[in-house]
PDB file of C-alpha atoms and ligand atoms in Angstrom:
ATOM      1  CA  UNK A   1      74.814 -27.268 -86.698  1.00 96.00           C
ATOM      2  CA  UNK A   2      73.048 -24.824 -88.401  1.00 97.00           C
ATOM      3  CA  UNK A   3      69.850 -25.942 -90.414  1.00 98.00           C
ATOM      4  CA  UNK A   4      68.753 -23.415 -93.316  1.00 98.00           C
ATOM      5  CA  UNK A   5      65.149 -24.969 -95.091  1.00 98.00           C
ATOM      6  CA  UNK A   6      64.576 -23.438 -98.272  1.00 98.00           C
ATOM      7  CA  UNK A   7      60.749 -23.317-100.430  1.00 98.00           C
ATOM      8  CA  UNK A   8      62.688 -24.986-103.382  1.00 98.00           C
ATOM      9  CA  UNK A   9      66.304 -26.459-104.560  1.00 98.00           C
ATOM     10  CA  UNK A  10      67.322 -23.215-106.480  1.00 98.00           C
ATOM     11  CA  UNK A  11      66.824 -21.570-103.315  1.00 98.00           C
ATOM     12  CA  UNK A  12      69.235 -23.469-101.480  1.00 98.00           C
ATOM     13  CA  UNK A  13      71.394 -23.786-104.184  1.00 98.00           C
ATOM     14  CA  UNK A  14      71.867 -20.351-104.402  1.00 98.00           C
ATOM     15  CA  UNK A  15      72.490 -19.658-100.474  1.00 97.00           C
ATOM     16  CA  UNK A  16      75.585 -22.412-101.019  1.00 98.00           C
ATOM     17  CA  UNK A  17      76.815 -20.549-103.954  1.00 98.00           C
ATOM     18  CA  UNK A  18      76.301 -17.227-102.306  1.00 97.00           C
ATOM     19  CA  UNK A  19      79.200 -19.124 -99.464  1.00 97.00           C
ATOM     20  CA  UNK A  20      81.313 -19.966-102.191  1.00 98.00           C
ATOM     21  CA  UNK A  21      81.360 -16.422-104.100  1.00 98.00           C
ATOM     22  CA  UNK A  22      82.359 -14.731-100.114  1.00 96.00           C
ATOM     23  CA  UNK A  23      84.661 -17.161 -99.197  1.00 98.00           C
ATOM     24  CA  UNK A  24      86.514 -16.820-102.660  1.00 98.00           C
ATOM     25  CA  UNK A  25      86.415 -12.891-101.824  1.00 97.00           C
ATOM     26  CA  UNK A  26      87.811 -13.045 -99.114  1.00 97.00           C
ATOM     27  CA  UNK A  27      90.670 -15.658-100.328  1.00 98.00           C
ATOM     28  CA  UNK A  28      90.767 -15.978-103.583  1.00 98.00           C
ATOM     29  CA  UNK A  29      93.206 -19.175-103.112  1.00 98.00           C
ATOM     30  CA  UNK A  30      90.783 -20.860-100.901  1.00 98.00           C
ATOM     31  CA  UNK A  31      90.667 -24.942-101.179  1.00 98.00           C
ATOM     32  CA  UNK A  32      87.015 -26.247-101.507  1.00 98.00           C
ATOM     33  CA  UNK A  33      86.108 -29.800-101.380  1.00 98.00           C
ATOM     34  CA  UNK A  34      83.223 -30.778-103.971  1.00 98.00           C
ATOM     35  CA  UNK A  35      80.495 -33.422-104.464  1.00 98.00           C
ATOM     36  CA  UNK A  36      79.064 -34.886-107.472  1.00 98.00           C
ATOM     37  CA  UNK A  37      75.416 -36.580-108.063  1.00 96.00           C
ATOM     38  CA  UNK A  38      72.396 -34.880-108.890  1.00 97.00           C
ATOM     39  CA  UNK A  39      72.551 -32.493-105.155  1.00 98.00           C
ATOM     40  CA  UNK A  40      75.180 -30.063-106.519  1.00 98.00           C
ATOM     41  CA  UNK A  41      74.141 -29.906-109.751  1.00 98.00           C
ATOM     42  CA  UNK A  42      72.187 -26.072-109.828  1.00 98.00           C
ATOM     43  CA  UNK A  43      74.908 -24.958-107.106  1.00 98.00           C
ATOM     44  CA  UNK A  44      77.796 -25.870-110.242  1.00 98.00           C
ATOM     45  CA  UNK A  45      75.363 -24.145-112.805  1.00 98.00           C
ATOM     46  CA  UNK A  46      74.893 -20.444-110.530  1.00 98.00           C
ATOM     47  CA  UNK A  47      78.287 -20.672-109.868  1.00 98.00           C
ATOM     48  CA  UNK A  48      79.221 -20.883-113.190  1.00 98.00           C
ATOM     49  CA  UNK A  49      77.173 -18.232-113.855  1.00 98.00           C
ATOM     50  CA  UNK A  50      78.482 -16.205-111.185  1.00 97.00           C
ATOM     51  CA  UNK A  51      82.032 -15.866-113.610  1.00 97.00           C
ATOM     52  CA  UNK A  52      83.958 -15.715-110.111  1.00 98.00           C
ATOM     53  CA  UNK A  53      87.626 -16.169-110.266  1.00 98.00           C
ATOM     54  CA  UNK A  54      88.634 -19.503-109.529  1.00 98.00           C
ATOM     55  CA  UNK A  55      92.034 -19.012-111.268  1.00 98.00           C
ATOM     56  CA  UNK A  56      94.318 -19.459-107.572  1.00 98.00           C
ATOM     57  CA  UNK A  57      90.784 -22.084-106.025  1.00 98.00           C
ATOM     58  CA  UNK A  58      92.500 -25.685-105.358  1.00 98.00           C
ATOM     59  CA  UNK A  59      89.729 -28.951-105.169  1.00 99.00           C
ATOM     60  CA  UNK A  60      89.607 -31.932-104.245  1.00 99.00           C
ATOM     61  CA  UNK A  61      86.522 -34.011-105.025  1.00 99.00           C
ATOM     62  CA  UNK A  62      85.289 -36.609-102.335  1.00 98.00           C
ATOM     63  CA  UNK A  63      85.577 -39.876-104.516  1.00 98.00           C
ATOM     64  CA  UNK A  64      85.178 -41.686-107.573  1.00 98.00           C
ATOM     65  CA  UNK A  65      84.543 -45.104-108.655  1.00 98.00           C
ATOM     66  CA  UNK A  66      87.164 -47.811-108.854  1.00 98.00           C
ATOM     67  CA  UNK A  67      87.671 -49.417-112.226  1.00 97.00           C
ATOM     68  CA  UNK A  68      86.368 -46.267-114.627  1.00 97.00           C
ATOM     69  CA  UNK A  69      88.834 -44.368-116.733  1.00 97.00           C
ATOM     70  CA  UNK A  70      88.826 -40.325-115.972  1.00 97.00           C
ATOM     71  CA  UNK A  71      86.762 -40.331-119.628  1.00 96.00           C
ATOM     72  CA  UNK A  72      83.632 -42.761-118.583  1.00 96.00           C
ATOM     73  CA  UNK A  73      80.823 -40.910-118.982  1.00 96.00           C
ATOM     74  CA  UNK A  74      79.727 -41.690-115.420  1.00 96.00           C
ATOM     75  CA  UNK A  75      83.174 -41.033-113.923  1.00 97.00           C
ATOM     76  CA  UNK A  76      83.119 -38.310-111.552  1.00 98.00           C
ATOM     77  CA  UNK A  77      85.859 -36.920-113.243  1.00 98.00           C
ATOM     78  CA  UNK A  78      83.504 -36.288-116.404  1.00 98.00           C
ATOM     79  CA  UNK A  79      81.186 -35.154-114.219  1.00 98.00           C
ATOM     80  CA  UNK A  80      83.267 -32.591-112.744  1.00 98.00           C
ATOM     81  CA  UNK A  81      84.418 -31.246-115.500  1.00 98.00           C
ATOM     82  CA  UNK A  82      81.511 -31.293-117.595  1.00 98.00           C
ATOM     83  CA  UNK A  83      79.371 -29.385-115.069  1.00 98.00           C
ATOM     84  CA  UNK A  84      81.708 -26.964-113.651  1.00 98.00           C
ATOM     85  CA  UNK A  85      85.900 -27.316-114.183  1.00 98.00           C
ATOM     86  CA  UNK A  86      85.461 -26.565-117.899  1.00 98.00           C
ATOM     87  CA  UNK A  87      83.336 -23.966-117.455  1.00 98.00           C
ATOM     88  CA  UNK A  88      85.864 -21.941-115.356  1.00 98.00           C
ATOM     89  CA  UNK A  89      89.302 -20.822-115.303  1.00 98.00           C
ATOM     90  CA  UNK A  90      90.361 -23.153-112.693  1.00 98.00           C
ATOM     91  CA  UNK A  91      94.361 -24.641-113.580  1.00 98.00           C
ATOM     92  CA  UNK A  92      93.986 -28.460-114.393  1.00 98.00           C
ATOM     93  CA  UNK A  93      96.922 -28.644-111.925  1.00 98.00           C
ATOM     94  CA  UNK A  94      94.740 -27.427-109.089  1.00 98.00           C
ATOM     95  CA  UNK A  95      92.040 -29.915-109.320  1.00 98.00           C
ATOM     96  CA  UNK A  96      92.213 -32.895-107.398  1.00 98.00           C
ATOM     97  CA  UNK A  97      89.805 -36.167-108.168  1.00 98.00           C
ATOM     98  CA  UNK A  98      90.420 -39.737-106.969  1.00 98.00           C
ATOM     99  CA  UNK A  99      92.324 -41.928-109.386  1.00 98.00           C
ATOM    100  CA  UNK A 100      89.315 -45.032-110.177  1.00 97.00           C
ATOM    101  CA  UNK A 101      92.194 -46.788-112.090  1.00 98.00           C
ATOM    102  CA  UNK A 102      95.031 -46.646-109.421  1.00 97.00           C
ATOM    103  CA  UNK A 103      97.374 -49.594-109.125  1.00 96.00           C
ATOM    104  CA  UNK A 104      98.232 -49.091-105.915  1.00 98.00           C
ATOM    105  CA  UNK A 105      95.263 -47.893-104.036  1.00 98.00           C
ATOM    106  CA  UNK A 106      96.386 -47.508-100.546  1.00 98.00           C
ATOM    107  CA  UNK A 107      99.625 -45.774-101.753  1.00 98.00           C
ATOM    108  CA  UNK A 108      96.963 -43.229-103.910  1.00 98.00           C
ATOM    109  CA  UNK A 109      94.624 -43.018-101.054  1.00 98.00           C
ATOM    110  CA  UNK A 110      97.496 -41.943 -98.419  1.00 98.00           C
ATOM    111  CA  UNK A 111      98.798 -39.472-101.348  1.00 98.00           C
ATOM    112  CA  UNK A 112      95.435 -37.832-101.642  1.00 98.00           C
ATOM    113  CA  UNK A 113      95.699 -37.085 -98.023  1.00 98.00           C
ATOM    114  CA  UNK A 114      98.923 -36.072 -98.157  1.00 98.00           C
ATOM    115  CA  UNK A 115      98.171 -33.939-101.405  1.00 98.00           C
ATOM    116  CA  UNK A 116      95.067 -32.510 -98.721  1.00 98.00           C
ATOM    117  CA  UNK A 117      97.294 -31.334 -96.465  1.00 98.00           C
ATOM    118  CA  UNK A 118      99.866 -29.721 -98.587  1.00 98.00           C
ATOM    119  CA  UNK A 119      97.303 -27.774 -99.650  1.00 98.00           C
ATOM    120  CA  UNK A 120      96.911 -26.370 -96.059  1.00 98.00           C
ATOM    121  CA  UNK A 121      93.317 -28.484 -96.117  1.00 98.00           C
ATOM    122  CA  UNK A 122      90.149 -27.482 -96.906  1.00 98.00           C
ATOM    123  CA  UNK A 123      88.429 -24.497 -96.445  1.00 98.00           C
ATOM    124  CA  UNK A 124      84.699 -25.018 -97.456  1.00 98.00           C
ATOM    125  CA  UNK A 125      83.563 -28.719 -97.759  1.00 99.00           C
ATOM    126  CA  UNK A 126      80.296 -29.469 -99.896  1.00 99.00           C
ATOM    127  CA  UNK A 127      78.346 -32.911 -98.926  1.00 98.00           C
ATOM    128  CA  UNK A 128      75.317 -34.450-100.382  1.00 98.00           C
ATOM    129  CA  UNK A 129      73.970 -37.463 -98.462  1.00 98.00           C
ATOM    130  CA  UNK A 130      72.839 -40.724 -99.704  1.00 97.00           C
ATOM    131  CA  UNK A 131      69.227 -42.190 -98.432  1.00 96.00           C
ATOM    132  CA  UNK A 132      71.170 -44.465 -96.406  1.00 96.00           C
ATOM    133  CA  UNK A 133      73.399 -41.378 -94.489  1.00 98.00           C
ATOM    134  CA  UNK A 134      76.389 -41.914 -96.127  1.00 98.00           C
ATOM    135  CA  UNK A 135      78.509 -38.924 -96.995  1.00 98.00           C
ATOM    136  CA  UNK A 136      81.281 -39.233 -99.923  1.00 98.00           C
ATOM    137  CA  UNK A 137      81.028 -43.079-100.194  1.00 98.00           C
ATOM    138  CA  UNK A 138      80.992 -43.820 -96.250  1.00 98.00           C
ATOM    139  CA  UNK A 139      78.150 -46.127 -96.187  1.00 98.00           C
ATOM    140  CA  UNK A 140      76.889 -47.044 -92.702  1.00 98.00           C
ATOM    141  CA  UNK A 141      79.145 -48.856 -90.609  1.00 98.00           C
ATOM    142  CA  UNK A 142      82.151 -46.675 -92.175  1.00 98.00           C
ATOM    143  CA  UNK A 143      84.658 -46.168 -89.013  1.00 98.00           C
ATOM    144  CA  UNK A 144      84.009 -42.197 -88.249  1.00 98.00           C
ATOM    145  CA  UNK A 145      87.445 -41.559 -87.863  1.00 98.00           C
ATOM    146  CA  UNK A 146      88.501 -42.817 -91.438  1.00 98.00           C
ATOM    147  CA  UNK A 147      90.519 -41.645 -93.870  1.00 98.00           C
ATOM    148  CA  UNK A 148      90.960 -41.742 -97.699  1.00 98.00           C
ATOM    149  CA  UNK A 149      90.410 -45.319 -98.735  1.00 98.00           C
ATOM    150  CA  UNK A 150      88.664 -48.194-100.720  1.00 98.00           C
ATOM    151  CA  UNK A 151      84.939 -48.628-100.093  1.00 98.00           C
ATOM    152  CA  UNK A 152      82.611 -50.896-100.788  1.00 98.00           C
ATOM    153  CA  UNK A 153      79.229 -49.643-102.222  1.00 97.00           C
ATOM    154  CA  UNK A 154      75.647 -51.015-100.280  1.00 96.00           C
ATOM    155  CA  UNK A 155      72.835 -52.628-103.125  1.00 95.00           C
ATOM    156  CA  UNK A 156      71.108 -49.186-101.799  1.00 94.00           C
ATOM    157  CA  UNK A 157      73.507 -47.026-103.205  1.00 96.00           C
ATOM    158  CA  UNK A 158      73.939 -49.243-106.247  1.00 97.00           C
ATOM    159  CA  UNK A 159      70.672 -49.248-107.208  1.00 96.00           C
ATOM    160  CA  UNK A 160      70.156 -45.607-105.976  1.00 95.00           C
ATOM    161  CA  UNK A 161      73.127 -44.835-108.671  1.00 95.00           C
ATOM    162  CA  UNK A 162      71.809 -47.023-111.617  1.00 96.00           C
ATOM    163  CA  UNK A 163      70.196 -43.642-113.053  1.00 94.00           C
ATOM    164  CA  UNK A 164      73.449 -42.773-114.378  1.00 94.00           C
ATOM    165  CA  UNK A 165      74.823 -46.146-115.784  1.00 95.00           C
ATOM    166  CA  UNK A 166      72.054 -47.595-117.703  1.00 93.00           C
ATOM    167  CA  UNK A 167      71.260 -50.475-114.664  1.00 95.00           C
ATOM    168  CA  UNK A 168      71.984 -51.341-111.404  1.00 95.00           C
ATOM    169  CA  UNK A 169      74.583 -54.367-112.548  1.00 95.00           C
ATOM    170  CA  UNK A 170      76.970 -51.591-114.744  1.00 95.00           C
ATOM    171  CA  UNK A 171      77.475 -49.865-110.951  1.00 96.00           C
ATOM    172  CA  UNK A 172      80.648 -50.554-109.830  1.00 97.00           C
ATOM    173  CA  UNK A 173      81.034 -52.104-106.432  1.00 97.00           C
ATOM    174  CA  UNK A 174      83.715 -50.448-105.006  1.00 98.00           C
ATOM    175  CA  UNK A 175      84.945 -46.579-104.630  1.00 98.00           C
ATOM    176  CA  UNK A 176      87.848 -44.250-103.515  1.00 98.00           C
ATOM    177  CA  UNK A 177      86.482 -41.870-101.025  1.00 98.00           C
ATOM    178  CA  UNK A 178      87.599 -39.757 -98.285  1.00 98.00           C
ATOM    179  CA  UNK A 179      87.204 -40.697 -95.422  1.00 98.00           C
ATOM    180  CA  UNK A 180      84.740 -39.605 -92.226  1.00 98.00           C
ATOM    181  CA  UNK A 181      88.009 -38.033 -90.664  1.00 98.00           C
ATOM    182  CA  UNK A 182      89.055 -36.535 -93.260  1.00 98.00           C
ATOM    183  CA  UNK A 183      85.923 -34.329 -94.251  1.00 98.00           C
ATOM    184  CA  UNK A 184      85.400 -33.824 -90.436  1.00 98.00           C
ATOM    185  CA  UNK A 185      88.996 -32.258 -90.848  1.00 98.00           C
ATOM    186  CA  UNK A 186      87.516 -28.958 -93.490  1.00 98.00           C
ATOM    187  CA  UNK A 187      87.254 -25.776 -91.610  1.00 98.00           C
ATOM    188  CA  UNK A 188      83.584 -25.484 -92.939  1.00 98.00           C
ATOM    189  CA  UNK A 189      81.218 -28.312 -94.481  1.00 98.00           C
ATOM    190  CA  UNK A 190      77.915 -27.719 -96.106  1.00 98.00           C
ATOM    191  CA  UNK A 191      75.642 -30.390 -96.358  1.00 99.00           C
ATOM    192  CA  UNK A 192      72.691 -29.876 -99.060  1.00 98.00           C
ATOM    193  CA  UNK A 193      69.688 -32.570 -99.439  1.00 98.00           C
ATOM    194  CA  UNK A 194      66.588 -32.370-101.938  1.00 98.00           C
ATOM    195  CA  UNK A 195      63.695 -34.255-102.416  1.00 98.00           C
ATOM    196  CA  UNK A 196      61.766 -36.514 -99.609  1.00 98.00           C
ATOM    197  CA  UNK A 197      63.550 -39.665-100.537  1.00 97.00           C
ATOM    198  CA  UNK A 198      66.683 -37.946 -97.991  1.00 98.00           C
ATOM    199  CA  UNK A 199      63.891 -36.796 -95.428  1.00 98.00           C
ATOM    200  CA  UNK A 200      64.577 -39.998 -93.369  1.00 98.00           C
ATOM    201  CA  UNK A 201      68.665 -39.943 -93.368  1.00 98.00           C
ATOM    202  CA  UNK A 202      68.315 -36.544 -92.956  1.00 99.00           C
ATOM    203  CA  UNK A 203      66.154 -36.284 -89.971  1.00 98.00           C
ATOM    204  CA  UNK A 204      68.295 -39.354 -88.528  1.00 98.00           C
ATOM    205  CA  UNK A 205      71.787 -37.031 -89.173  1.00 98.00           C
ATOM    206  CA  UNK A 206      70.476 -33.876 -87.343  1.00 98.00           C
ATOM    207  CA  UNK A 207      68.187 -34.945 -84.504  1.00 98.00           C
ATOM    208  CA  UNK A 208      69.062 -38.947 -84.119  1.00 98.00           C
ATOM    209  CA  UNK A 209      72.391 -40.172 -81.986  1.00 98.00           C
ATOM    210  CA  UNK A 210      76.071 -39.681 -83.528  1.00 98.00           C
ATOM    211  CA  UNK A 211      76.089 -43.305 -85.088  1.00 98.00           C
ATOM    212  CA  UNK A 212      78.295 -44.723 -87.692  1.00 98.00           C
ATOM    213  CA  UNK A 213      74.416 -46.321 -88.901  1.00 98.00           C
ATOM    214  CA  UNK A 214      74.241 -42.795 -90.418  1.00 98.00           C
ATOM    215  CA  UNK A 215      77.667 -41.323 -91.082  1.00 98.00           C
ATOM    216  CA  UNK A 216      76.306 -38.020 -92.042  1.00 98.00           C
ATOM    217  CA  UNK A 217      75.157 -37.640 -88.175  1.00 98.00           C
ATOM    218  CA  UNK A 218      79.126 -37.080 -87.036  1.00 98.00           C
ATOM    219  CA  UNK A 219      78.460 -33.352 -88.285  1.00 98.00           C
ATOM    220  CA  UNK A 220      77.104 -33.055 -85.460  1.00 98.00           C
ATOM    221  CA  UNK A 221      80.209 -32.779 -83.682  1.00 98.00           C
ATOM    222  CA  UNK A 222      81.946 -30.420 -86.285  1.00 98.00           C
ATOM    223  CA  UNK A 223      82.559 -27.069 -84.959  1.00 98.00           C
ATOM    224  CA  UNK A 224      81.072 -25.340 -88.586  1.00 98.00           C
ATOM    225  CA  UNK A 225      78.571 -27.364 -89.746  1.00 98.00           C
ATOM    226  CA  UNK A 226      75.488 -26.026 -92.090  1.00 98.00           C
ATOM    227  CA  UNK A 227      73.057 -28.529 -93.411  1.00 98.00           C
ATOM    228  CA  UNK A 228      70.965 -26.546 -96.742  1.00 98.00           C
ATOM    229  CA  UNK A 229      67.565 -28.270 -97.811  1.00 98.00           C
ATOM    230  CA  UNK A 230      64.349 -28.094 -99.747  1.00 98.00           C
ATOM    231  CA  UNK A 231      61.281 -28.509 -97.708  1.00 98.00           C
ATOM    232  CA  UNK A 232      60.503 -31.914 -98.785  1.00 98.00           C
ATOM    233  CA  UNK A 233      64.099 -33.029 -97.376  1.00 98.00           C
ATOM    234  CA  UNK A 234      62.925 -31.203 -94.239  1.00 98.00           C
ATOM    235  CA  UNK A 235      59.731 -33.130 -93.887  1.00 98.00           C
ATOM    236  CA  UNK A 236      60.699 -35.196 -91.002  1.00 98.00           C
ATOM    237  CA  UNK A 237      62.939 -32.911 -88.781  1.00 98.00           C
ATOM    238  CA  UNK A 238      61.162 -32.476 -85.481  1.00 98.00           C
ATOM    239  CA  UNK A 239      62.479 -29.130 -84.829  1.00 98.00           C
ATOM    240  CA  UNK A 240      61.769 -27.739 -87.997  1.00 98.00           C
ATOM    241  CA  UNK A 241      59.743 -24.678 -86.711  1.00 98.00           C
ATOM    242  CA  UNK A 242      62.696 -23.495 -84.954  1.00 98.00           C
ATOM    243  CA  UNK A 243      65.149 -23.931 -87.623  1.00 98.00           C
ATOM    244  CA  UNK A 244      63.553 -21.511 -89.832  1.00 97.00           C
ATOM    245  CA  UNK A 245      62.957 -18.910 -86.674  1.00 96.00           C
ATOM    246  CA  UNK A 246      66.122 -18.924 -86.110  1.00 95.00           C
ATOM    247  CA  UNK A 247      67.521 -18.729 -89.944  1.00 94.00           C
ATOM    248  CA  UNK A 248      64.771 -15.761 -90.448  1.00 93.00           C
ATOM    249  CA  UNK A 249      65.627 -14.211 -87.416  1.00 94.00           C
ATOM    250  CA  UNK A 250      69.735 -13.652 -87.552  1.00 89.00           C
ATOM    251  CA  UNK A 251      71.408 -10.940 -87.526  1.00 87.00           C
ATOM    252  CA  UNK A 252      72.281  -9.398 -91.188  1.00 81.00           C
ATOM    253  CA  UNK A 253      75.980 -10.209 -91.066  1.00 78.00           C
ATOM    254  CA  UNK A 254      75.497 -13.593 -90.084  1.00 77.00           C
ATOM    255  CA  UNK A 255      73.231 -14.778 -92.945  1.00 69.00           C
ATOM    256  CA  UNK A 256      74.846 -16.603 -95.774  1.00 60.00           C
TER     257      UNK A 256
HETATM  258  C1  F6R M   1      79.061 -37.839-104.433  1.00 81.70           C
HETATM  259  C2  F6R M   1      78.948 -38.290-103.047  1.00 81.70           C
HETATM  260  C3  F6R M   1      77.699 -38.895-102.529  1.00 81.70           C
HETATM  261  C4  F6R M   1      76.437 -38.150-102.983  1.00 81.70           C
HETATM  262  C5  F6R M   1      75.190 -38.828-102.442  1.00 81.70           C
HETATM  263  C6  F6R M   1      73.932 -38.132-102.906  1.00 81.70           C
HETATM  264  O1  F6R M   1      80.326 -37.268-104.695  1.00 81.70           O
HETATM  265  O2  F6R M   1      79.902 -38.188-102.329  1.00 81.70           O
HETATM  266  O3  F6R M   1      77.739 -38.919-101.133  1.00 81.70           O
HETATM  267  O4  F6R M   1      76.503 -36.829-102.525  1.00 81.70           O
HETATM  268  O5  F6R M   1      75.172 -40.147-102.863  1.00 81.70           O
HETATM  269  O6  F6R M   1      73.825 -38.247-104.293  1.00 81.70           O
HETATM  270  P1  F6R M   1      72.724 -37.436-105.101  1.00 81.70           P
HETATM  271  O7  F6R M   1      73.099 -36.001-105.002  1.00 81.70           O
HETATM  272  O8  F6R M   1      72.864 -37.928-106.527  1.00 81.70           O
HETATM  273  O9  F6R M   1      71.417 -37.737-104.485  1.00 81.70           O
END
């Protein structure tokens, strides 16, 4: 795992998008997973401003809620395409969101992987992390070796999501998401965190035991592995010190 702390969110928004605009360099047909919420938010809007060329990029997003049409306003599929698909010239046909109104959502979920692997997999996966460690919609006690499937939200998340539905009671209860297995399965993840509210699950994913209590801590067994945060995310991590001596300290070619 490699731990980068950054003085403020635009900071670390821009290493992230820095990753994106090499690996897109270097293949320019490269398959990223995405995130929504409020973590990815300045990383979409420097990207965007970046014009890069996203015209041969393939995504899949992590999840989206079961029971909203692609045009709810607090469908991730609005999201996505408010804050960064329209604002590129990324092919409809090459983006890839959970279906919230599937009729037959293990036969979707086990297309979606499918879908994943036809696409050779993905390249560069981006993560936020809920206060309770969940990554995608893996809430604790998510099997880590899951794949693409129907979730159940916690209250937590619920009421940690109520921002952007008016209320806690207009979140709905249930989710696609991929699954523990298959994120663990992208040649690269990067997992960004702001704020001190994600201090704790954050500290608990990096230094704490590989537990399904905090499903972001199985990147600690992915090969490629970068965790990006502000300092108040970083409050609690026992090792901080040595994070940042050894971000400030590597070689040129290595940096992000
Ligand atoms: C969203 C997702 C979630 C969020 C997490 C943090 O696609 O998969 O895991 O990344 O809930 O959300 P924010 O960024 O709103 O704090």
């Amino acid at each position: 795992m490699e731990i980068i702390i950054q003085p403020t969110p635009e900071a670390a928004s821009a290493i992230a998008a820095r990753m994106i605009a090499r690996l897109l360099r270097e293949k320019s047909d490269a398959v990223l997973g995405l995130a929504t919420g409020s973590t990815p938010l300045l990383l979409y809007r420097e990207l965007v401003r970046r014009k890069l060329d996203w015209s041969r990029v393939t995504t899949f997003n992590l999840d989206e809620y079961v029971g909203l049409a692609p045009d709810h306003p607090a469908s991730y599929h609005c999201f996505m395409w408010e804050n960064l698909f329209r604002q590129v010239n990324i092919a409809e046909s090459n983006v890839h969101i959970p279906d919230g109104l599937a009729g037959d959502i293990p036969g979707f979920c086990q297309r979606y992987e499918e879908q994943i692997r036809a696409a050779g997999g993905i390249d560069w996966q981006l993560l936020g992390i809920g206060t309770d460690g969940h990554i995608g919609f893996n809430e604790p006690t998510s099997s880590l070796a899951s794949r693409t499937r129907i979730k159940t939200l916690t209250q937590q998340t619920r009421a940690d999501n109520a921002r952007f539905f008016g209320g806690e009671t207009a979140v709905p209860q249930h989710v696609i998401t991929m699954g523990i297995g298959t994120i663990m399965e992208a040649r690269q993840v990067v997992l960004m965190a702001f704020g001190q509210d994600k201090a704790r699950a954050v500290a608990e994913a990096v230094e704490g035991p590989i537990t399904a209590m905090n499903p972001a801590s199985i990147l600690q067994l992915h090969p490629v592995a970068r965790i990006v945060l502000d300092e108040p995310a970083a409050t609690l991590l026992r090792k901080a010190d040595y994070y940042r001596w050894v971000y400030d300290n590597k070689p040129d070619w290595q940096k992000a």
